[in-house]
Coordinates of C-alpha atoms (C1' of nucleotides) in Angstrom, one line a residue:
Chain A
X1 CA 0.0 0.0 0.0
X2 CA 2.8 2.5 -0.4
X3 CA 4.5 4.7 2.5
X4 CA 2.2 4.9 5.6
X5 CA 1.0 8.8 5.8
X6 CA 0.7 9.7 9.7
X7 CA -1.1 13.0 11.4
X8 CA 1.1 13.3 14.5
X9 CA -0.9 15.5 17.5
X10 CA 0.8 16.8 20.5
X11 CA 1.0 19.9 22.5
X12 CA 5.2 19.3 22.5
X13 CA 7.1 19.9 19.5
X14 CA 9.6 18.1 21.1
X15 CA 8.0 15.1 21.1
X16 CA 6.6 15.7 17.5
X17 CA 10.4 15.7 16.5
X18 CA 11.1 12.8 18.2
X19 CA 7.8 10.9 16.9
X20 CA 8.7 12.0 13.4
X21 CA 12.4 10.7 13.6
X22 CA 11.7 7.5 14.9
X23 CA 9.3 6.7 12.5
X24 CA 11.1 8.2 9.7
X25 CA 13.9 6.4 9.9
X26 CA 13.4 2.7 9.1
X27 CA 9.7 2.2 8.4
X28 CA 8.3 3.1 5.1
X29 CA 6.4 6.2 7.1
X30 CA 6.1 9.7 6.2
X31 CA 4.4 12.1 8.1
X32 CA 1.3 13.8 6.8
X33 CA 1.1 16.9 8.9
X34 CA 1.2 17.7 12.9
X35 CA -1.1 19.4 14.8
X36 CA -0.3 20.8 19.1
X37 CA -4.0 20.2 19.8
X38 CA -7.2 18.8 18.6
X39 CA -8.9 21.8 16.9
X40 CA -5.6 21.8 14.8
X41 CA -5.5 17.7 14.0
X42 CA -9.1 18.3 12.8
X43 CA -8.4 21.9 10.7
X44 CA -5.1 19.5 9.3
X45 CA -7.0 16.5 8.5
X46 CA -10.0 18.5 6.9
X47 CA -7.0 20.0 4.5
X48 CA -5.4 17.2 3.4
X49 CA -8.6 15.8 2.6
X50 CA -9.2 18.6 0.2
X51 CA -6.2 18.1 -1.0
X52 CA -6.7 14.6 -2.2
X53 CA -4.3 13.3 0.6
X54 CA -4.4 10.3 2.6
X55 CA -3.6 9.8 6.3
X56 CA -3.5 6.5 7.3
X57 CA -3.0 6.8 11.2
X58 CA -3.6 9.5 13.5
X59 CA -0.9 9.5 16.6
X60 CA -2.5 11.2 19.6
X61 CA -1.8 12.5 22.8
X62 CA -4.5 12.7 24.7
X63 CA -3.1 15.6 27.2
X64 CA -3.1 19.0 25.3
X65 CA -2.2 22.3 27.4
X66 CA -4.6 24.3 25.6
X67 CA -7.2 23.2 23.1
X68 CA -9.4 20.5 22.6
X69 CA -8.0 17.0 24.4
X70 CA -7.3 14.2 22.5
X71 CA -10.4 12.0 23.5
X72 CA -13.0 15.0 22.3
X73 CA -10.3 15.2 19.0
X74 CA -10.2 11.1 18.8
X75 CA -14.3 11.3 19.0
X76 CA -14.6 14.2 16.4
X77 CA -12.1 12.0 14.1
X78 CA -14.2 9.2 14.8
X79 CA -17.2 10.5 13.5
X80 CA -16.0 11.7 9.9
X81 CA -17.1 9.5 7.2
X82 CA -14.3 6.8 6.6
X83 CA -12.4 8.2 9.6
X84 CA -8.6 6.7 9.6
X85 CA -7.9 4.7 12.7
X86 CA -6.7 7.0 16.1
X87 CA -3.5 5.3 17.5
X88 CA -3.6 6.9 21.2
X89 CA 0.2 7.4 22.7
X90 CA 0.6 9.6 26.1
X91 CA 2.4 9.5 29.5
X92 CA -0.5 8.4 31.7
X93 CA -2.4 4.9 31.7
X94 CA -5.2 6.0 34.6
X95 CA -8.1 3.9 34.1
X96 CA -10.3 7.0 33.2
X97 CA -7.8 8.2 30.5
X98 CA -8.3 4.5 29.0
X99 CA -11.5 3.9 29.4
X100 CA -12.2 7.6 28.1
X101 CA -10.0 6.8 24.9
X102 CA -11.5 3.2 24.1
X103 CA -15.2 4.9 24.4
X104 CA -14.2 7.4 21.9
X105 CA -13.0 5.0 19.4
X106 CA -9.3 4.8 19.8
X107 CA -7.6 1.8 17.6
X108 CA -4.8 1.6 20.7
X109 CA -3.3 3.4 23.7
X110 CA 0.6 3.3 23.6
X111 CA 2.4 4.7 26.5
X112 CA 5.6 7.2 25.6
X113 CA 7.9 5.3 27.6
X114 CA 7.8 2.7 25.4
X115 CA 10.5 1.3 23.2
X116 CA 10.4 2.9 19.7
X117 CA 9.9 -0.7 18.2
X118 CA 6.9 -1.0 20.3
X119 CA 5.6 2.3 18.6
X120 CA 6.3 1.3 14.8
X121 CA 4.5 -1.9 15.7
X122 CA 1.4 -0.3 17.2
X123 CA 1.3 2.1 14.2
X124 CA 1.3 -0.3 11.3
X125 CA -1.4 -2.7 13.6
X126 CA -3.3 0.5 13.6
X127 CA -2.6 0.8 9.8
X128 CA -3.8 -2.4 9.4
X129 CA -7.3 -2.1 11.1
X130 CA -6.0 -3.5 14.4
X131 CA -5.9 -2.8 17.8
X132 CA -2.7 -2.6 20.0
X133 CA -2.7 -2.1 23.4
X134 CA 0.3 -1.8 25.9
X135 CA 0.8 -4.2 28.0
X136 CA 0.1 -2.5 31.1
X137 CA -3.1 -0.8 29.4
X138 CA -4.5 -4.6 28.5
X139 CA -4.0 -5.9 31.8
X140 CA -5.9 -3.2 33.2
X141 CA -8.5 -3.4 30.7
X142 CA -9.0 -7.1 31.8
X143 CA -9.0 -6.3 35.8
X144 CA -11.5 -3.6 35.4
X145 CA -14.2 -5.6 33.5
X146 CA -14.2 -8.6 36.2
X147 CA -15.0 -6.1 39.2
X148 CA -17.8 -3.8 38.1
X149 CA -18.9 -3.5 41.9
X150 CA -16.7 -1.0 43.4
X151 CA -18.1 2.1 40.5
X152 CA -19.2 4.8 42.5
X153 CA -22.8 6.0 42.5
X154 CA -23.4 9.6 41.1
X155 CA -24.5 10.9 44.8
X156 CA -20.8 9.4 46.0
X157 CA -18.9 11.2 43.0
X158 CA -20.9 14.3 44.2
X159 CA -19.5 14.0 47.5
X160 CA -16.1 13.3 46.3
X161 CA -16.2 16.6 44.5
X162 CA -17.1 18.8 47.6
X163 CA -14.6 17.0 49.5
X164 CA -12.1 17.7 46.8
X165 CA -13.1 21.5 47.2
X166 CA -12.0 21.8 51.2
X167 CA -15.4 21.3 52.7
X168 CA -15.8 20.0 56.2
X169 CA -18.3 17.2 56.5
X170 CA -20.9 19.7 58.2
X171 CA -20.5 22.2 55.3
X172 CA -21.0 19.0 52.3
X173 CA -24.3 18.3 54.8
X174 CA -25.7 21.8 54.6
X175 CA -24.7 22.5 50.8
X176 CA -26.5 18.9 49.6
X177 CA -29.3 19.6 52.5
X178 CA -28.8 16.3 53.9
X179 CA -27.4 15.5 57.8
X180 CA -23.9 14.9 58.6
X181 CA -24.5 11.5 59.8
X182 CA -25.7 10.6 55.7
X183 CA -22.4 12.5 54.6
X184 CA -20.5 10.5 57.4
X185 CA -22.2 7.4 55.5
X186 CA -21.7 8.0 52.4
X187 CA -17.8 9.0 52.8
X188 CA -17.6 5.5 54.5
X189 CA -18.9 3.9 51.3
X190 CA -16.8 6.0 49.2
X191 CA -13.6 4.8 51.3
X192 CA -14.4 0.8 51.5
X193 CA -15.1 1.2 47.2
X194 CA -11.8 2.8 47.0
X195 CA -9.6 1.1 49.0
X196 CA -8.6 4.2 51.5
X197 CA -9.5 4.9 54.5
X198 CA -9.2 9.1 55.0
X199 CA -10.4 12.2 52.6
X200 CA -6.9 13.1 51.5
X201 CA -6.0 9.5 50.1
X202 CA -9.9 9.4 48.6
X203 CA -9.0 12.4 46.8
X204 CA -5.7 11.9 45.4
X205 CA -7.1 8.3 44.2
X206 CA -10.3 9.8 42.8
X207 CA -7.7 12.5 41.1
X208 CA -5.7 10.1 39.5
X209 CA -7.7 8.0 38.8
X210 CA -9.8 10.8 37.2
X211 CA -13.3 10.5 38.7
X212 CA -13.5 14.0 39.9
X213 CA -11.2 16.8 38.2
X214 CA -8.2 18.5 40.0
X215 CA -9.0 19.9 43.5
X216 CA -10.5 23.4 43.6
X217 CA -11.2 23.7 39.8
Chain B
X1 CA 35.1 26.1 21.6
X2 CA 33.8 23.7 19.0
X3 CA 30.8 21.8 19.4
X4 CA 28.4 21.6 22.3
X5 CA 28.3 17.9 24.0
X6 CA 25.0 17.3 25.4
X7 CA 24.0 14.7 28.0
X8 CA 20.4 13.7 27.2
X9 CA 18.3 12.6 30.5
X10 CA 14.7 11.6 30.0
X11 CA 13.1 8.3 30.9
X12 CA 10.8 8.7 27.0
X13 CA 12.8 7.3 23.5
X14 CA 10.3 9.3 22.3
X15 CA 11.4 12.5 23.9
X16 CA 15.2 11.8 23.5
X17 CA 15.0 11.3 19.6
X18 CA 13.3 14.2 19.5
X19 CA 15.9 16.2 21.4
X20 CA 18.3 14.7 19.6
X21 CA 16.8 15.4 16.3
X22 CA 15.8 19.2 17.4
X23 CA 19.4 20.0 18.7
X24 CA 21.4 18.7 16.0
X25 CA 19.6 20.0 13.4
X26 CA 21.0 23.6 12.8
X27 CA 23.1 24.4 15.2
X28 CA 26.6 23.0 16.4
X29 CA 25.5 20.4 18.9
X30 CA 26.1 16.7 19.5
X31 CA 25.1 14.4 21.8
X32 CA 27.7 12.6 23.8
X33 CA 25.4 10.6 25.3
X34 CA 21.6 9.3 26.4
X35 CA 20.4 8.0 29.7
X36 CA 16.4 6.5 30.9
X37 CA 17.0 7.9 34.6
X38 CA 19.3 9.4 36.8
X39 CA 21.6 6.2 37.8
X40 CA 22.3 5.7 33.9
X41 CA 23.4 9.3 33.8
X42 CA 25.7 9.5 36.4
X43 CA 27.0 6.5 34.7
X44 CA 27.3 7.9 31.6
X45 CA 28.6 11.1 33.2
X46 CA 32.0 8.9 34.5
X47 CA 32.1 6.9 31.5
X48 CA 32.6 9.9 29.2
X49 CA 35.0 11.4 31.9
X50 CA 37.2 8.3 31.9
X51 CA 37.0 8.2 28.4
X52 CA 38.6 11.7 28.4
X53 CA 35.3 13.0 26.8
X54 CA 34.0 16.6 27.6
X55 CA 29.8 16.7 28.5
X56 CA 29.0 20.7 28.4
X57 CA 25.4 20.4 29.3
X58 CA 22.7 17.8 31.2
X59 CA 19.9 18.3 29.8
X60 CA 17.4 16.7 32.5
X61 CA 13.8 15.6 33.1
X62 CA 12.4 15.5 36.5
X63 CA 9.8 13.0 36.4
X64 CA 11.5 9.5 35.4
X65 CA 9.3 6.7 35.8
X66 CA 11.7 4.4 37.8
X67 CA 15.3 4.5 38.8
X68 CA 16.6 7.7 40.1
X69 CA 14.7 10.9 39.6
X70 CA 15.8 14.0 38.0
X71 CA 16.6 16.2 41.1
X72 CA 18.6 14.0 43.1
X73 CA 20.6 13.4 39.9
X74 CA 20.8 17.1 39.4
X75 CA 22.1 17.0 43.3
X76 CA 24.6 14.3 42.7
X77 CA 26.1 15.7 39.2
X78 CA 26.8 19.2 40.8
X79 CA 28.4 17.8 43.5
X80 CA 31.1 15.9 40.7
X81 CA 34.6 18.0 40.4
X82 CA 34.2 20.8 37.9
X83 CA 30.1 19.5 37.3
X84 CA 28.5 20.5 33.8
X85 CA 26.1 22.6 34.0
X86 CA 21.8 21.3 34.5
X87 CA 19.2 22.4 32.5
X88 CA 16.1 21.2 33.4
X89 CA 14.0 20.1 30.8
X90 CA 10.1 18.9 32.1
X91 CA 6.4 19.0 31.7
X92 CA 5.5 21.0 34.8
X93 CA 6.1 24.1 36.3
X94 CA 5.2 23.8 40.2
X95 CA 6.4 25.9 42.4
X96 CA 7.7 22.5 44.2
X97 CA 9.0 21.1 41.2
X98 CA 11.5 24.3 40.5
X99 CA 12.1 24.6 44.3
X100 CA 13.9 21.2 44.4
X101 CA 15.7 21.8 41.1
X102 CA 16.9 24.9 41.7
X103 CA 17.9 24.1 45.6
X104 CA 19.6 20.3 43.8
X105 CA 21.6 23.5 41.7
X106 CA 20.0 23.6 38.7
X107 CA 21.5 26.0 36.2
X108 CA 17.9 26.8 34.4
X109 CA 14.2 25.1 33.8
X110 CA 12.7 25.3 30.8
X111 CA 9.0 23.8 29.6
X112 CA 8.7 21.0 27.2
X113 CA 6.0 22.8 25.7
X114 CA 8.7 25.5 24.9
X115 CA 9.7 26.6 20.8
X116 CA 12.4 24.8 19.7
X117 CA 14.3 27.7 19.5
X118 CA 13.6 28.8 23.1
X119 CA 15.0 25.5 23.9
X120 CA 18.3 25.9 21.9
X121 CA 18.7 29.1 23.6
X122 CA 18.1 27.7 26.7
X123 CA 21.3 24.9 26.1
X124 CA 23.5 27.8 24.6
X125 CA 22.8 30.2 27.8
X126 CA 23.3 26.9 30.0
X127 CA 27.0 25.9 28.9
X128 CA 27.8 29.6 28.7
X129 CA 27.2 29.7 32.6
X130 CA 24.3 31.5 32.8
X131 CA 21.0 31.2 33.8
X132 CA 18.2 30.1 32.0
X133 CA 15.0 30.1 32.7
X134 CA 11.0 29.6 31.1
X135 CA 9.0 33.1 31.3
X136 CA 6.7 31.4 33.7
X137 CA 9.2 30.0 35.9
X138 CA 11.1 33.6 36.0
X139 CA 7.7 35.2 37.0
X140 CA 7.2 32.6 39.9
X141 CA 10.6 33.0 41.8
X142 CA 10.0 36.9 40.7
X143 CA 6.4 36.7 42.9
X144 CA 7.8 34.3 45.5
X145 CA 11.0 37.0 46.4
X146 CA 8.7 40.2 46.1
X147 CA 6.2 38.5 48.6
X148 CA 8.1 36.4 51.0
X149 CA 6.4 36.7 54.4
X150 CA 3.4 34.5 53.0
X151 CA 5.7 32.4 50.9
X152 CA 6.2 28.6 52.1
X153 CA 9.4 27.6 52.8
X154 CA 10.7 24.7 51.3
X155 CA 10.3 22.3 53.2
X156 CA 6.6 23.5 53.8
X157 CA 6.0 22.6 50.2
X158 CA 7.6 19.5 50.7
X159 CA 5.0 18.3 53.5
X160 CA 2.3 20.0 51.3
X161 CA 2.9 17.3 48.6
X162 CA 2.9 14.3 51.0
X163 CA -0.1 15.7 52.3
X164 CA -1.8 15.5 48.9
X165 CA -1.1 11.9 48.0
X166 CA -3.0 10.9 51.9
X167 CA -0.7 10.2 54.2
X168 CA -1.7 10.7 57.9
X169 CA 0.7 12.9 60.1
X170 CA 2.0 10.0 61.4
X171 CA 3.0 8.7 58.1
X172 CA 4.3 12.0 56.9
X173 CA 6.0 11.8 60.4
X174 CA 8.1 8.4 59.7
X175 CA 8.8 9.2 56.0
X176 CA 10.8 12.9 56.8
X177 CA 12.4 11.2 59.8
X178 CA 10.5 13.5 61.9
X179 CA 8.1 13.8 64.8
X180 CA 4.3 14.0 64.5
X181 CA 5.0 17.2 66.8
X182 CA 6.9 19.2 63.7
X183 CA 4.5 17.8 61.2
X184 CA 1.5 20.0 63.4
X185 CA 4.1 22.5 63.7
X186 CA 4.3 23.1 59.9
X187 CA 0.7 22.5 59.3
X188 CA -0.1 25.1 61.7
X189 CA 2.0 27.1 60.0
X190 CA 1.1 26.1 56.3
X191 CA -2.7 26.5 57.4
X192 CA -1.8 29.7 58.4
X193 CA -0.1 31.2 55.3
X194 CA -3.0 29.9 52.6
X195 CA -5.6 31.2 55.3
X196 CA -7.3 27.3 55.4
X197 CA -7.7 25.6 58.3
X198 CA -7.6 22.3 57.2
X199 CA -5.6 19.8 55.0
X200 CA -8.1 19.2 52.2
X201 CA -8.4 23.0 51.5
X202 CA -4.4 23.3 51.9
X203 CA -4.4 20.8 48.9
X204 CA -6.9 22.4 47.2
X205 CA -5.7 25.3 47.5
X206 CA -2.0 24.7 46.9
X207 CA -3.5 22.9 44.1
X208 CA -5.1 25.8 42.3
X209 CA -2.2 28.1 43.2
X210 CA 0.0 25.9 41.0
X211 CA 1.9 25.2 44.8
X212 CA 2.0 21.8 43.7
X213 CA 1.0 19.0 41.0
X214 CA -1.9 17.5 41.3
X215 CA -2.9 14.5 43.8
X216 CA -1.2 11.6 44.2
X217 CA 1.9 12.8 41.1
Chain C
dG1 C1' 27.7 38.7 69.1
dT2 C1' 23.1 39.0 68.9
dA3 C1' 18.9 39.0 66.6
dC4 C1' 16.1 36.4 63.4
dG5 C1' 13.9 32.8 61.0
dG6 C1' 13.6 27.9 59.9
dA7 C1' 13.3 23.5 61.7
dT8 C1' 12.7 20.6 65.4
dC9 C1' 10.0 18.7 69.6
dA10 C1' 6.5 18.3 73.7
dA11 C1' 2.2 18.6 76.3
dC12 C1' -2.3 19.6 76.3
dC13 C1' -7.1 20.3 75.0
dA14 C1' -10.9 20.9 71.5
dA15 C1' -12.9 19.7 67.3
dA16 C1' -13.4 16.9 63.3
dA17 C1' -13.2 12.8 61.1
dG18 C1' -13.3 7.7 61.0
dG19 C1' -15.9 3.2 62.0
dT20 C1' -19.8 0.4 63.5
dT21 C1' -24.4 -1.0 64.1
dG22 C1' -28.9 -0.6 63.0
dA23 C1' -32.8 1.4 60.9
dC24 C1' -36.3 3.6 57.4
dC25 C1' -37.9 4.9 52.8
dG26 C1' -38.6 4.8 47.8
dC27 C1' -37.7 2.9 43.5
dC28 C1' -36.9 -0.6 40.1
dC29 C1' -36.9 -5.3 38.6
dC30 C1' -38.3 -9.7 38.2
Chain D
dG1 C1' -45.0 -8.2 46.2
dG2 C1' -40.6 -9.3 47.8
dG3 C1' -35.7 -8.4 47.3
dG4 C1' -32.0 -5.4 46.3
dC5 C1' -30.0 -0.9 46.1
dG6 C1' -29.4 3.9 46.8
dG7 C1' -30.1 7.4 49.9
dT8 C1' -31.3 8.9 54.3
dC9 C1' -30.5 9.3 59.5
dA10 C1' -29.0 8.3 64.7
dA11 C1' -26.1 6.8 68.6
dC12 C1' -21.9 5.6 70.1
dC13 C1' -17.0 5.3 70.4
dT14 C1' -12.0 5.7 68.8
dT15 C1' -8.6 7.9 66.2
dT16 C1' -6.9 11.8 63.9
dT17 C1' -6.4 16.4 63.2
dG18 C1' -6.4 21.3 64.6
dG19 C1' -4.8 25.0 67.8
dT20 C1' -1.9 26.9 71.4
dT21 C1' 2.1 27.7 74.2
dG22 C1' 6.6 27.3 74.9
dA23 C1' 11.1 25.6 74.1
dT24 C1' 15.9 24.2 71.8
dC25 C1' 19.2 24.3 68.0
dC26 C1' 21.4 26.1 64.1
dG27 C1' 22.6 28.9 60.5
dT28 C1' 22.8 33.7 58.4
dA29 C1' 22.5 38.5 58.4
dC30 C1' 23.6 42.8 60.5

DNA sequence: GTACGGATCAACCAAAAGGTTGACCGCCCC
DNA sequence: GGGGCGGTCAACCTTTTGGTTGATCCGTAC
């Protein structure tokens, strides 16, 4: 089928240059275009469609300073007609970064610390209509689907959120209009699902693991 | 003095060809050498040296995902006879994370997210013996020594971050080598100067104010 | 050399959070 | 229409945290 025409997106052109030399130098690859954030990997891939050009994998990171992120981008690519496969590779392999990216129709999360062999070989299974997964990313994959029971309720992300914020336990009672003793409940059901057993260590799990967003905004 | 030899630290193959790629491109550098995490580069570091081999810069990330991390490297180079200059070289710009590296004597920090050009700069002004550092960065340690009576000290930041990834006082106690006494003693104190009164809105707070990185690294 | 600030520790008390048991209600699903 | 689950609440007790006062040690700055 040729040379393999990539869109490489990422916020670092550091890391563009290093993507684009590691792929350039053995592999039959050339790339397409880059883009330093989703708006721009959709404006790029929009152009070289008008321009007749093909783009056979788009490499992703999915954390962006500014702009749209990479799962929004992955989902907007995923919804063009005959979209090309969206080959995820970033830093983090949280459970909510992977699960985010396989929801919005990612062909494979890579992790950056990976050997550059590993990367060729994830871009031409993407190429080819496959998935590849890190290793890492797979085995979490399988864990999560055979324990579906410790998924917090909406009501317990809600508290998780105010408790991120500061709040006392009598100040999450009088802003959800409910007593302490239920917030006192609640948190206890929160700590049991997470594995912790105080508000700090709930909220730097939650964090990571991206249930609720970074502490005060 | 003929061409710049560059010691590459960074625990991504991504990141390192693409600092390679970047710095040898136009101008007259070379790199003498690569390394995954701070053990490999003080390796490398002696290796060149008995090899007779000059090194005129580290370049350095902070963040390594195993092995030694990039400020107690930073620490250990500078205290090497006649130690190259350290040019910090990572993804965030916390006030903890550019505390350590410049106390570990860091001789600049610049953002990945940084031009290419910026960066170049930032290599050049490094083995000249002069300072460089990001915009941002400058306008932090500008803030911090115009405003130091409600500035934390360092080691005030360094409880801040074990307070965000959950540990109890006790914990915090045994992992500093101190008493749970001093680890009140500071909170008081920490409480005091972010105007909280608790840990959860310390983090959140410290959090928001870019004091440190978010929960749990 | 002394004054100051950072870091360390202790003792003490008050307040908040953590943990347990048990209970009630409303809703959805077989 | 009974069982399960999510959400609500209370009482009780233990542990942790917060707040205060006061003290020592060690650098550095003046």
């Amino acid at each position: 089928m040729g040379e393999l025409r990539i869109l490489l997106v990422d916020d670092h052109p550091v890391v563009r240059a290093g993507l684009r030399a590691m792929l350039t130098e053995f592999e039959d690859f050339s790339v397409a275009a880059e883009a330093a954030d989703g708006d721009a990997a959709l404006r790029e891939l929009a152009r070289l469609r008008t321009l007749g050009e093909r783009v056979d994998v788009v490499l992703m990171d999915l954390q962006m300073g500014a702009g749209m992120d990479g799962v929004t981008a992955t989902a907007a690519i995923r919804k063009l007609e005959s979209p090309p496969p969206v080959l995820i590779l970033t830093t983090y392999d949280t459970e909510a970064d992977i699960l985010a990216a396989v929801e919005a129709g990612a062909s494979g999360y890579m992790l950056k610390d990976a050997p550059p062999e590993q990367i060729r070989q994830a871009v031409l299974s993407a190429a080819a209509g496959q998935t590849a997964l890190a290793p890492k990313v797979a085995a979490l994959l399988m864990s999560r689907i055979s324990s579906p029971e410790t998924a917090l309720t909406t009501r317990e992300v809600q508290l998780l959120e105010l408790l991120a914020t500061g709040l006392t336990n009598r100040a999450i009672a009088r802003r959800l209009f409910i007593s302490e003793a239920t917030v006192k409940t609640h948190l206890v059901h929160i700590y049991g699902k997470l594995g912790v057993d105080n508000r700090t260590s709930a909220i730097a799990l939650a964090t990571q693991r991206r249930i609720i967003r970074t502490p005060g905004q």
